[in-house]
């Protein structure tokens, strides 16, 4: 009944920051989804928002952001790479590499048929704060 009251009064928009219409579009893009219950939509939005907050907070606390008082992409990609909880994001938040290094990796792949990604020389993003 509380959810219905929130829906009717429009206060649900204050309970989540993410746009529900966008989340509905993303949910409907899945072929298995035919209809979306309003409560399920709201709860998915809220869960997503809390997850993003947790990822950002964790990355800020465990990255170099504290020094600069900013959250950086490097902090996020380091979290995805190092923290088991977030490793499923590693493909979405890959570690940045220089284009020249990437081109060398492609050349090496052509030569020996495999890419070595563990070659970290020249990386400036080494974190000592563990």
Coordinates of N, CA, C and O in Angstrom, one line a residue, residues 45-92:
X45 N 15.3 0.2 -9.9 CA 16.0 1.5 -9.9 C 16.7 1.8 -8.6 O 17.9 2.2 -8.6
X46 N 16.1 1.5 -7.5 CA 16.7 1.8 -6.2 C 17.9 0.9 -6.0 O 18.9 1.3 -5.5
X47 N 17.8 -0.4 -6.3 CA 18.9 -1.3 -6.2 C 20.1 -0.9 -7.1 O 21.3 -0.9 -6.6
X48 N 19.8 -0.5 -8.3 CA 20.9 0.0 -9.2 C 21.5 1.3 -8.6 O 22.8 1.4 -8.6
X49 N 20.8 2.2 -8.1 CA 21.3 3.4 -7.5 C 22.2 3.0 -6.3 O 23.3 3.6 -6.2
X50 N 21.7 2.1 -5.4 CA 22.6 1.7 -4.2 C 23.8 1.1 -4.7 O 24.9 1.3 -4.1
X51 N 23.8 0.2 -5.7 CA 24.9 -0.4 -6.2 C 26.0 0.6 -6.8 O 27.2 0.5 -6.5
X52 N 25.5 1.5 -7.5 CA 26.4 2.5 -8.1 C 27.0 3.4 -7.0 O 28.2 3.7 -7.0
X53 N 26.3 3.7 -6.0 CA 26.8 4.4 -4.8 C 27.9 3.6 -4.1 O 28.9 4.1 -3.7
X54 N 27.6 2.3 -3.9 CA 28.6 1.4 -3.3 C 29.9 1.3 -4.1 O 31.0 1.4 -3.6
X55 N 29.7 1.1 -5.4 CA 30.9 1.0 -6.3 C 31.7 2.3 -6.2 O 32.9 2.3 -6.1
X56 N 31.0 3.5 -6.3 CA 31.7 4.8 -6.3 C 32.4 5.0 -4.9 O 33.6 5.4 -4.9
X57 N 31.7 4.7 -3.8 CA 32.3 4.9 -2.5 C 33.5 4.0 -2.3 O 34.6 4.4 -1.8
X58 N 33.4 2.7 -2.7 CA 34.5 1.7 -2.5 C 35.7 2.2 -3.3 O 36.8 2.2 -2.8
X59 N 35.4 2.6 -4.6 CA 36.5 3.0 -5.5 C 37.2 4.2 -5.0 O 38.4 4.4 -5.1
X60 N 36.4 5.2 -4.4 CA 37.0 6.4 -3.9 C 37.9 6.1 -2.7 O 39.0 6.6 -2.6
X61 N 37.4 5.3 -1.8 CA 38.1 5.0 -0.5 C 39.4 4.2 -0.8 O 40.3 4.3 -0.1
X62 N 39.3 3.3 -1.8 CA 40.4 2.4 -2.0 C 41.3 2.9 -3.2 O 42.3 2.2 -3.5
X63 N 41.0 4.0 -3.8 CA 41.8 4.5 -4.9 C 42.6 5.7 -4.5 O 42.8 6.0 -3.4
X64 N 43.1 6.4 -5.6 CA 43.9 7.6 -5.3 C 43.0 8.8 -5.2 O 43.5 10.0 -5.1
X65 N 41.7 8.7 -5.4 CA 40.8 9.8 -5.4 C 40.8 10.6 -4.1 O 40.7 11.8 -4.1
X66 N 41.1 9.9 -3.0 CA 41.2 10.6 -1.7 C 42.3 11.7 -1.8 O 42.1 12.8 -1.2
X67 N 43.4 11.4 -2.4 CA 44.5 12.4 -2.5 C 44.0 13.6 -3.3 O 44.4 14.8 -2.9
X68 N 43.3 13.4 -4.4 CA 42.9 14.5 -5.2 C 41.5 15.0 -4.9 O 41.0 15.9 -5.6
X69 N 40.8 14.4 -3.9 CA 39.4 14.7 -3.6 C 38.5 14.5 -4.8 O 37.6 15.4 -5.1
X70 N 38.8 13.5 -5.6 CA 38.0 13.2 -6.8 C 38.0 11.7 -7.1 O 38.9 11.0 -6.7
X71 N 36.9 11.3 -7.7 CA 36.8 9.9 -8.1 C 37.2 9.8 -9.6 O 36.7 10.5 -10.4
X72 N 38.2 8.9 -9.9 CA 38.7 8.9 -11.3 C 38.3 7.6 -12.0 O 38.0 6.6 -11.3
X73 N 38.3 7.5 -13.3 CA 38.1 6.3 -14.0 C 39.1 5.2 -13.6 O 38.7 4.1 -13.4
X74 N 40.3 5.6 -13.3 CA 41.4 4.7 -12.9 C 41.0 4.0 -11.6 O 41.2 2.8 -11.4
X75 N 40.4 4.8 -10.7 CA 39.9 4.2 -9.4 C 38.9 3.1 -9.7 O 38.9 2.1 -9.1
X76 N 37.9 3.4 -10.6 CA 36.9 2.5 -10.9 C 37.4 1.2 -11.6 O 37.0 0.1 -11.2
X77 N 38.3 1.4 -12.5 CA 38.8 0.2 -13.2 C 39.7 -0.6 -12.3 O 39.7 -1.8 -12.4
X78 N 40.4 0.1 -11.4 CA 41.2 -0.7 -10.5 C 40.3 -1.5 -9.5 O 40.7 -2.7 -9.2
X79 N 39.2 -1.0 -9.1 CA 38.3 -1.7 -8.3 C 37.7 -2.9 -9.0 O 37.7 -4.0 -8.5
X80 N 37.4 -2.7 -10.3 CA 36.8 -3.8 -11.1 C 37.9 -4.9 -11.3 O 37.5 -6.1 -11.3
X81 N 39.1 -4.5 -11.3 CA 40.2 -5.5 -11.5 C 40.6 -6.2 -10.3 O 40.8 -7.4 -10.2
X82 N 40.6 -5.5 -9.1 CA 41.2 -6.0 -7.9 C 40.2 -6.6 -6.9 O 40.5 -7.5 -6.2
X83 N 39.0 -6.0 -6.9 CA 38.0 -6.5 -5.9 C 37.1 -7.6 -6.4 O 36.5 -7.4 -7.5
X84 N 37.1 -8.7 -5.8 CA 36.3 -9.9 -6.2 C 34.9 -9.5 -6.5 O 34.3 -10.0 -7.5
X85 N 34.3 -8.7 -5.6 CA 32.9 -8.4 -5.7 C 32.6 -7.7 -7.0 O 31.5 -7.9 -7.6
X86 N 33.5 -6.9 -7.6 CA 33.3 -6.1 -8.8 C 34.0 -6.7 -10.0 O 33.9 -6.0 -11.0
X87 N 34.6 -7.8 -9.9 CA 35.3 -8.4 -11.1 C 34.4 -8.6 -12.3 O 34.9 -8.5 -13.4
X88 N 33.1 -8.8 -12.1 CA 32.2 -8.9 -13.3 C 32.2 -7.7 -14.1 O 31.7 -7.7 -15.3
X89 N 32.7 -6.5 -13.6 CA 32.7 -5.3 -14.3 C 34.0 -5.1 -15.1 O 34.1 -4.0 -15.8
X90 N 34.9 -6.0 -15.0 CA 36.2 -5.8 -15.6 C 36.1 -5.5 -17.1 O 36.9 -4.6 -17.6
X91 N 35.2 -6.1 -17.9 CA 35.1 -5.8 -19.3 C 34.5 -4.5 -19.6 O 34.8 -3.9 -20.6
X92 N 33.6 -4.0 -18.7 CA 33.0 -2.7 -18.8 C 33.9 -1.6 -18.4 O 33.8 -0.5 -19.0

